[in-house]
């Protein structure tokens, strides 16, 4: 009975979404306030029904209702309860429902947190979000219904969740990732609304910024979680494979970072508006592209959902309609006349523009690298593979260049920066970075050109960031006062940039100084990796909740002292009979020790993979910093200061928004 | 007691050069081992869902790793090894596409994008230099209107 | 001019859309063979039925053949077996078998039970010929012309549709050219 309720809830949500797409928009275009007033209630109603559907599906999983096909295909009675809960988004239909839940959630959030925006704007933004919801709800209702039943032959038990997914990673990675992907729909909606009503100005940028930043923060977390998960679960110690699905998440992140920075310029100086709007559209388009790539089977990936041409076509249609309509709207309605503003060649505007050039180039690179095999195949020029070696070669220079630009750009000023002053400012950071980099390289065991560039870039950013903080926090009333005086927005930026530096440092060091050995060991053998000795104690059998395992014991020694004991496993799951390797890792802030069991060579001997991974955790630590920076930035006072001003204004006049008259007045 | 014995045993074993384990494949030195690792990370498993032969458990991957090792032992260069496998399994198994007329655009993408971007930025900066002062100057008529408005405001209402 | 530039993103999106659309439904795991146009690699392996007899690449000279790679461990090979029998008996197709990474006894029992469509079977327990042919998963079927040159490789089961739409046209092509 309940699954049908879930289906009904989705259909009702679809109806509300259709109303949401049409009614407030019509109201905003005809000036009818009563129609516009429907926006918030419709958004709430839509969220309630989607939430209901999600709750029903969760209930089906938790109660082992195998009459629902999706539950039967992704769960099993032996599955631990926390995995039953996350199995809801373990497959295509359920993860799509999660996507829609996030979308409805973001829509509601925009409805709630935008009371000080003009009604016209908010109506249009919510309508556009409604349209996106319509697309996805249609998709799920027509092609990917999670509530399809297997009546009357209800299976006795389910076929189990893929063992690779029976992991903490599944509980956190998709929700965070989707929050990010879907969050960019808000920036997209703001952009489309601005194109529709023609009000594309600094105020628009200020409204869009916090939504963009928080979506970016979530996406950063989501990507980092995915990398971390793959590292200990899938990857034999790898943390990024340039797999098409991974690239699909990186594309909106790169573009979203460019967008965040471009919005800063548009908000501050009212320039680059056309470009920012385009970025907002492109970023969300890339989110949609990612959804398509993962679910259509067009590209091969370990991460892809089961593919289905019918679904693929529908998704592509959805993607096409959204992207073509928005880009057409952009082509016709984006402003062409330039704001006549002066800025010097070393101004902050130019630095941020260059930042955009690098980030967009990186986006283009990853997009081209991912889609190129498809293009060649279409042109019947053969099946080519583009993988890690290509991307590492081409992406690294862009990453290093971004870091170098960042360090210099931190000191730049709006409108004009004196070249001589900037050069002098950079001398000390340069010296410190060179010395620091040399020290690090010596510490890790030798000069490698890419290691030098990567560490230098990371240090350069770090030193410049702290130097700027030092400069800005100098105050007659003391350092502490100076520090407190800086806005949260500024500290958000500091954290964000530090996070980037930390990630770069981690990536550089682990790639250049990590050691990996595949050795043949029998119990009693000792292997050496770097400064560590691995003693293979024994290997025996162990029973888990839904698997049996070969359970190995390794002592890890450093300078004769036992540093840790590791227990890698080779598991065989009882339901699917699949075999999985569970590596064991001794995690540390400055290094990971990684042991995994490979194939059995003889009765006694096993192939063991041993790895020493210096600074690998910094990769994800950096992302935590970046996300924290994003969350801090949106807590800035300027986004909340209006509440007081609002109340005063509403007491005095009718206008809900003390509008930014200057930028609205400037020629746009 | 047992722990001390263990500890001493380990010291003995790890201190001695003779107790080193064999690699799954035998290499003469670390450089060779590193070369092998790099090679197998550059080759794609033809059967798997996008994995290199280093990470893949598929039988064909094992065969390919064996072949790489054998060819390394026989003294083949990296190009020869990769060519030999490409000759059997196709360009598909190469993760780093060869630079030819098909892939030129691919390899040139970052350069084109960055150069193009720099040109745009240069154009933007030059155009901004030619722009007048920040706010557009008012025409005489507009200036007169402004004066009138300001004068009106000063009158007591 | 500027307005025209604003249309570029739309244009790019349309092009990408076309490419993506073309990719739907295609199986990205089916690879073309790198050996098309090249002769069958040299080999010297035993006959499955006759362990004392050695077979080599001259096996393929003189007539067009299908080389079918199979093993008892491969469920799909079992599925296509009846179609191979049909091809061999009804259509008179010359099929050579490559018993890939298998056990001789198991293979013989299997053929006994299911029938033997092969003119000759190469026994390749370590998969060396398979490797040289670029076999990455059974079943695979090669079309080899009378000169011993590989002309086509089909990945997956052979059934009537595959025969009519894929293999037969290649064979006709090959025979037409002498």
GROMACS .gro file of N, CA and C in nm, chain A residues 453-555:
model
  309
  453UNK      N    1   5.761   2.249  -0.841
  453UNK     CA    2   5.656   2.343  -0.885
  453UNK      C    3   5.534   2.335  -0.796
  454UNK      N    4   5.492   2.213  -0.766
  454UNK     CA    5   5.370   2.196  -0.688
  454UNK      C    6   5.386   2.249  -0.546
  455UNK      N    7   5.495   2.213  -0.481
  455UNK     CA    8   5.516   2.258  -0.343
  455UNK      C    9   5.536   2.409  -0.341
  456UNK      N   10   5.612   2.458  -0.437
  456UNK     CA   11   5.634   2.603  -0.442
  456UNK      C   12   5.501   2.675  -0.454
  457UNK      N   13   5.419   2.627  -0.544
  457UNK     CA   14   5.289   2.690  -0.566
  457UNK      C   15   5.207   2.690  -0.437
  458UNK      N   16   5.206   2.578  -0.368
  458UNK     CA   17   5.129   2.567  -0.245
  458UNK      C   18   5.184   2.661  -0.138
  459UNK      N   19   5.315   2.663  -0.123
  459UNK     CA   20   5.377   2.751  -0.023
  459UNK      C   21   5.354   2.898  -0.057
  460UNK      N   22   5.368   2.926  -0.185
  460UNK     CA   23   5.348   3.062  -0.236
  460UNK      C   24   5.210   3.114  -0.195
  461UNK      N   25   5.109   3.033  -0.217
  461UNK     CA   26   4.972   3.071  -0.181
  461UNK      C   27   4.962   3.090  -0.031
  462UNK      N   28   5.019   2.997   0.044
  462UNK     CA   29   5.010   3.003   0.190
  462UNK      C   30   5.076   3.128   0.245
  463UNK      N   31   5.199   3.153   0.202
  463UNK     CA   32   5.273   3.268   0.253
  463UNK      C   33   5.201   3.397   0.216
  464UNK      N   34   5.157   3.404   0.091
  464UNK     CA   35   5.089   3.527   0.048
  464UNK      C   36   4.962   3.549   0.128
  465UNK      N   37   4.888   3.441   0.153
  465UNK     CA   38   4.763   3.452   0.229
  465UNK      C   39   4.789   3.505   0.368
  466UNK      N   40   4.887   3.446   0.436
  466UNK     CA   41   4.916   3.491   0.573
  466UNK      C   42   4.975   3.631   0.574
  467UNK      N   43   5.055   3.662   0.475
  467UNK     CA   44   5.115   3.795   0.466
  467UNK      C   45   5.005   3.900   0.453
  468UNK      N   46   4.910   3.871   0.366
  468UNK     CA   47   4.800   3.964   0.345
  468UNK      C   48   4.718   3.979   0.473
  469UNK      N   49   4.697   3.867   0.541
  469UNK     CA   50   4.622   3.872   0.667
  469UNK      C   51   4.697   3.960   0.768
  470UNK      N   52   4.826   3.941   0.769
  470UNK     CA   53   4.908   4.022   0.860
  470UNK      C   54   4.895   4.170   0.827
  471UNK      N   55   4.905   4.200   0.699
  471UNK     CA   56   4.893   4.340   0.655
  471UNK      C   57   4.758   4.399   0.696
  472UNK      N   58   4.654   4.323   0.667
  472UNK     CA   59   4.521   4.378   0.687
  472UNK      C   60   4.482   4.389   0.835
  473UNK      N   61   4.545   4.304   0.915
  473UNK     CA   62   4.503   4.304   1.055
  473UNK      C   63   4.588   4.397   1.142
  474UNK      N   64   4.673   4.476   1.079
  474UNK     CA   65   4.750   4.569   1.162
  474UNK      C   66   4.657   4.683   1.202
  475UNK      N   67   4.660   4.715   1.328
  475UNK     CA   68   4.565   4.817   1.377
  475UNK      C   69   4.628   4.886   1.496
  476UNK      N   70   4.590   5.013   1.510
  476UNK     CA   71   4.645   5.089   1.623
  476UNK      C   72   4.599   5.030   1.755
  477UNK      N   73   4.483   4.964   1.751
  477UNK     CA   74   4.431   4.909   1.876
  477UNK      C   75   4.483   4.768   1.903
  478UNK      N   76   4.581   4.728   1.827
  478UNK     CA   77   4.639   4.596   1.855
  478UNK      C   78   4.600   4.493   1.751
  479UNK      N   79   4.683   4.387   1.745
  479UNK     CA   80   4.666   4.284   1.644
  479UNK      C   81   4.531   4.214   1.657
  480UNK      N   82   4.496   4.183   1.779
  480UNK     CA   83   4.372   4.108   1.799
  480UNK      C   84   4.252   4.185   1.745
  481UNK      N   85   4.254   4.314   1.773
  481UNK     CA   86   4.145   4.397   1.723
  481UNK      C   87   4.144   4.397   1.571
  482UNK      N   88   4.263   4.407   1.515
  482UNK     CA   89   4.274   4.406   1.370
  482UNK      C   90   4.220   4.277   1.311
  483UNK      N   91   4.250   4.166   1.379
  483UNK     CA   92   4.203   4.037   1.331
  483UNK      C   93   4.052   4.028   1.341
  484UNK      N   94   4.000   4.077   1.451
  484UNK     CA   95   3.854   4.066   1.471
  484UNK      C   96   3.780   4.154   1.372
  485UNK      N   97   3.846   4.256   1.326
  485UNK     CA   98   3.780   4.351   1.239
  485UNK      C   99   3.756   4.295   1.100
  486UNK      N  100   3.832   4.193   1.064
  486UNK     CA  101   3.815   4.137   0.930
  486UNK      C  102   3.681   4.064   0.922
  487UNK      N  103   3.622   4.072   0.806
  487UNK     CA  104   3.490   4.011   0.791
  487UNK      C  105   3.501   3.860   0.777
  488UNK      N  106   3.387   3.794   0.801
  488UNK     CA  107   3.384   3.649   0.783
  488UNK      C  108   3.407   3.614   0.638
  489UNK      N  109   3.363   3.703   0.553
  489UNK     CA  110   3.384   3.681   0.412
  489UNK      C  111   3.533   3.672   0.382
  490UNK      N  112   3.608   3.762   0.445
  490UNK     CA  113   3.753   3.760   0.424
  490UNK      C  114   3.815   3.631   0.478
  491UNK      N  115   3.773   3.593   0.598
  491UNK     CA  116   3.829   3.470   0.654
  491UNK      C  117   3.788   3.348   0.572
  492UNK      N  118   3.668   3.356   0.517
  492UNK     CA  119   3.626   3.247   0.429
  492UNK      C  120   3.722   3.234   0.313
  493UNK      N  121   3.759   3.348   0.258
  493UNK     CA  122   3.853   3.348   0.147
  493UNK      C  123   3.988   3.290   0.192
  494UNK      N  124   4.032   3.333   0.309
  494UNK     CA  125   4.160   3.284   0.362
  494UNK      C  126   4.157   3.131   0.373
  495UNK      N  127   4.051   3.080   0.435
  495UNK     CA  128   4.040   2.935   0.451
  495UNK      C  129   4.035   2.865   0.317
  496UNK      N  130   3.958   2.925   0.227
  496UNK     CA  131   3.943   2.862   0.096
  496UNK      C  132   4.076   2.851   0.024
  497UNK      N  133   4.151   2.958   0.026
  497UNK     CA  134   4.280   2.956  -0.043
  497UNK      C  135   4.380   2.866   0.026
  498UNK      N  136   4.379   2.869   0.159
  498UNK     CA  137   4.467   2.777   0.233
  498UNK      C  138   4.432   2.633   0.199
  499UNK      N  139   4.301   2.608   0.191
  499UNK     CA  140   4.257   2.474   0.157
  499UNK      C  141   4.314   2.429   0.023
  500UNK      N  142   4.313   2.522  -0.072
  500UNK     CA  143   4.368   2.488  -0.203
  500UNK      C  144   4.516   2.454  -0.192
  501UNK      N  145   4.587   2.535  -0.115
  501UNK     CA  146   4.731   2.512  -0.097
  501UNK      C  147   4.756   2.376  -0.033
  502UNK      N  148   4.676   2.344   0.066
  502UNK     CA  149   4.694   2.215   0.136
  502UNK      C  150   4.669   2.100   0.039
  503UNK      N  151   4.563   2.111  -0.038
  503UNK     CA  152   4.533   2.005  -0.134
  503UNK      C  153   4.645   1.991  -0.236
  504UNK      N  154   4.694   2.103  -0.285
  504UNK     CA  155   4.802   2.097  -0.384
  504UNK      C  156   4.925   2.033  -0.325
  505UNK      N  157   4.955   2.070  -0.200
  505UNK     CA  158   5.074   2.013  -0.136
  505UNK      C  159   5.056   1.861  -0.124
  506UNK      N  160   4.939   1.820  -0.079
  506UNK     CA  161   4.915   1.678  -0.063
  506UNK      C  162   4.927   1.603  -0.194
  507UNK      N  163   4.863   1.658  -0.297
  507UNK     CA  164   4.867   1.592  -0.427
  507UNK      C  165   5.010   1.581  -0.479
  508UNK      N  166   5.084   1.691  -0.464
  508UNK     CA  167   5.222   1.692  -0.515
  508UNK      C  168   5.308   1.590  -0.442
  509UNK      N  169   5.303   1.593  -0.310
  509UNK     CA  170   5.393   1.506  -0.235
  509UNK      C  171   5.359   1.359  -0.254
  510UNK      N  172   5.230   1.326  -0.248
  510UNK     CA  173   5.195   1.184  -0.258
  510UNK      C  174   5.224   1.131  -0.399
  511UNK      N  175   5.208   1.218  -0.500
  511UNK     CA  176   5.234   1.171  -0.635
  511UNK      C  177   5.383   1.151  -0.659
  512UNK      N  178   5.464   1.239  -0.603
  512UNK     CA  179   5.607   1.233  -0.633
  512UNK      C  180   5.689   1.149  -0.537
  513UNK      N  181   5.644   1.141  -0.412
  513UNK     CA  182   5.727   1.072  -0.313
  513UNK      C  183   5.660   0.949  -0.254
  514UNK      N  184   5.544   0.913  -0.304
  514UNK     CA  185   5.481   0.791  -0.255
  514UNK      C  186   5.552   0.669  -0.311
  515UNK      N  187   5.552   0.560  -0.234
  515UNK     CA  188   5.619   0.438  -0.280
  515UNK      C  189   5.518   0.325  -0.280
  516UNK      N  190   5.527   0.242  -0.384
  516UNK     CA  191   5.434   0.131  -0.397
  516UNK      C  192   5.510   0.005  -0.434
  517UNK      N  193   5.484  -0.103  -0.366
  517UNK     CA  194   5.550  -0.229  -0.402
  517UNK      C  195   5.449  -0.343  -0.403
  518UNK      N  196   5.459  -0.427  -0.506
  518UNK     CA  197   5.382  -0.550  -0.511
  518UNK      C  198   5.477  -0.663  -0.478
  519UNK      N  199   5.458  -0.725  -0.363
  519UNK     CA  200   5.552  -0.830  -0.325
  519UNK      C  201   5.482  -0.961  -0.299
  520UNK      N  202   5.560  -1.067  -0.307
  520UNK     CA  203   5.511  -1.201  -0.282
  520UNK      C  204   5.555  -1.239  -0.142
  521UNK      N  205   5.456  -1.268  -0.059
  521UNK     CA  206   5.491  -1.296   0.081
  521UNK      C  207   5.423  -1.422   0.132
  522UNK      N  208   5.496  -1.495   0.213
  522UNK     CA  209   5.435  -1.603   0.292
  522UNK      C  210   5.442  -1.558   0.437
  523UNK      N  211   5.355  -1.612   0.522
  523UNK     CA  212   5.360  -1.570   0.662
  523UNK      C  213   5.501  -1.587   0.718
  524UNK      N  214   5.548  -1.481   0.781
  524UNK     CA  215   5.684  -1.481   0.834
  524UNK      C  216   5.774  -1.388   0.756
  525UNK      N  217   5.739  -1.357   0.632
  525UNK     CA  218   5.824  -1.271   0.549
  525UNK      C  219   5.821  -1.127   0.598
  526UNK      N  220   5.929  -1.057   0.564
  526UNK     CA  221   5.936  -0.913   0.595
  526UNK      C  222   5.967  -0.838   0.466
  527UNK      N  223   5.893  -0.731   0.443
  527UNK     CA  224   5.917  -0.650   0.323
  527UNK      C  225   5.948  -0.507   0.364
  528UNK      N  226   6.025  -0.439   0.281
  528UNK     CA  227   6.064  -0.301   0.312
  528UNK      C  228   6.006  -0.205   0.210
  529UNK      N  229   5.943  -0.101   0.260
  529UNK     CA  230   5.897   0.006   0.172
  529UNK      C  231   5.942   0.136   0.235
  530UNK      N  232   6.033   0.204   0.169
  530UNK     CA  233   6.086   0.327   0.227
  530UNK      C  234   6.156   0.296   0.358
  531UNK      N  235   6.113   0.363   0.464
  531UNK     CA  236   6.175   0.339   0.595
  531UNK      C  237   6.101   0.236   0.678
  532UNK      N  238   5.995   0.181   0.621
  532UNK     CA  239   5.910   0.092   0.700
  532UNK      C  240   5.933  -0.055   0.665
  533UNK      N  241   5.922  -0.141   0.769
  533UNK     CA  242   5.924  -0.286   0.744
  533UNK      C  243   5.784  -0.342   0.770
  534UNK      N  244   5.743  -0.432   0.682
  534UNK     CA  245   5.614  -0.496   0.698
  534UNK      C  246   5.636  -0.644   0.727
  535UNK      N  247   5.587  -0.689   0.842
  535UNK     CA  248   5.602  -0.830   0.878
  535UNK      C  249   5.467  -0.899   0.858
  536UNK      N  250   5.467  -0.998   0.773
  536UNK     CA  251   5.344  -1.072   0.746
  536UNK      C  252   5.330  -1.177   0.854
  537UNK      N  253   5.241  -1.155   0.949
  537UNK     CA  254   5.229  -1.248   1.061
  537UNK      C  255   5.155  -1.374   1.020
  538UNK      N  256   5.030  -1.359   0.983
  538UNK     CA  257   4.954  -1.477   0.942
  538UNK      C  258   4.832  -1.435   0.865
  539UNK      N  259   4.761  -1.536   0.817
  539UNK     CA  260   4.637  -1.510   0.746
  539UNK      C  261   4.539  -1.619   0.779
  540UNK      N  262   4.418  -1.581   0.818
  540UNK     CA  263   4.321  -1.682   0.859
  540UNK      C  264   4.182  -1.643   0.818
  541UNK      N  265   4.086  -1.724   0.852
  541UNK     CA  266   3.948  -1.697   0.809
  541UNK      C  267   3.872  -1.620   0.915
  542UNK      N  268   3.774  -1.543   0.869
  542UNK     CA  269   3.692  -1.465   0.962
  542UNK      C  270   3.552  -1.454   0.903
  543UNK      N  271   3.453  -1.449   0.992
  543UNK     CA  272   3.314  -1.440   0.946
  543UNK      C  273   3.259  -1.301   0.972
  544UNK      N  274   3.200  -1.240   0.869
  544UNK     CA  275   3.137  -1.109   0.889
  544UNK      C  276   2.986  -1.124   0.885
  545UNK      N  277   2.910  -1.012   0.896
  545UNK     CA  278   2.764  -1.024   0.896
  545UNK      C  279   2.708  -1.085   0.767
  546UNK      N  280   2.765  -1.049   0.653
  546UNK     CA  281   2.715  -1.109   0.529
  546UNK      C  282   2.829  -1.149   0.437
  547UNK      N  283   2.941  -1.186   0.498
  547UNK     CA  284   3.055  -1.229   0.417
  547UNK      C  285   3.148  -1.318   0.499
  548UNK      N  286   3.233  -1.394   0.426
  548UNK     CA  287   3.346  -1.460   0.494
  548UNK      C  288   3.473  -1.398   0.438
  549UNK      N  289   3.578  -1.398   0.518
  549UNK     CA  290   3.698  -1.327   0.473
  549UNK      C  291   3.825  -1.400   0.507
  550UNK      N  292   3.927  -1.376   0.422
  550UNK     CA  293   4.064  -1.414   0.456
  550UNK      C  294   4.122  -1.293   0.525
  551UNK      N  295   4.164  -1.311   0.647
  551UNK     CA  296   4.198  -1.199   0.734
  551UNK      C  297   4.348  -1.203   0.762
  552UNK      N  298   4.419  -1.104   0.710
  552UNK     CA  299   4.565  -1.106   0.727
  552UNK      C  300   4.609  -1.017   0.841
  553UNK      N  301   4.725  -1.045   0.897
  553UNK     CA  302   4.780  -0.962   1.003
  553UNK      C  303   4.922  -0.920   0.965
  554UNK      N  304   4.944  -0.791   0.966
  554UNK     CA  305   5.076  -0.736   0.931
  554UNK      C  306   5.123  -0.643   1.042
  555UNK      N  307   5.246  -0.660   1.084
  555UNK     CA  308   5.307  -0.565   1.176
  555UNK      C  309   5.385  -0.464   1.094
   0.00000   0.00000   0.00000
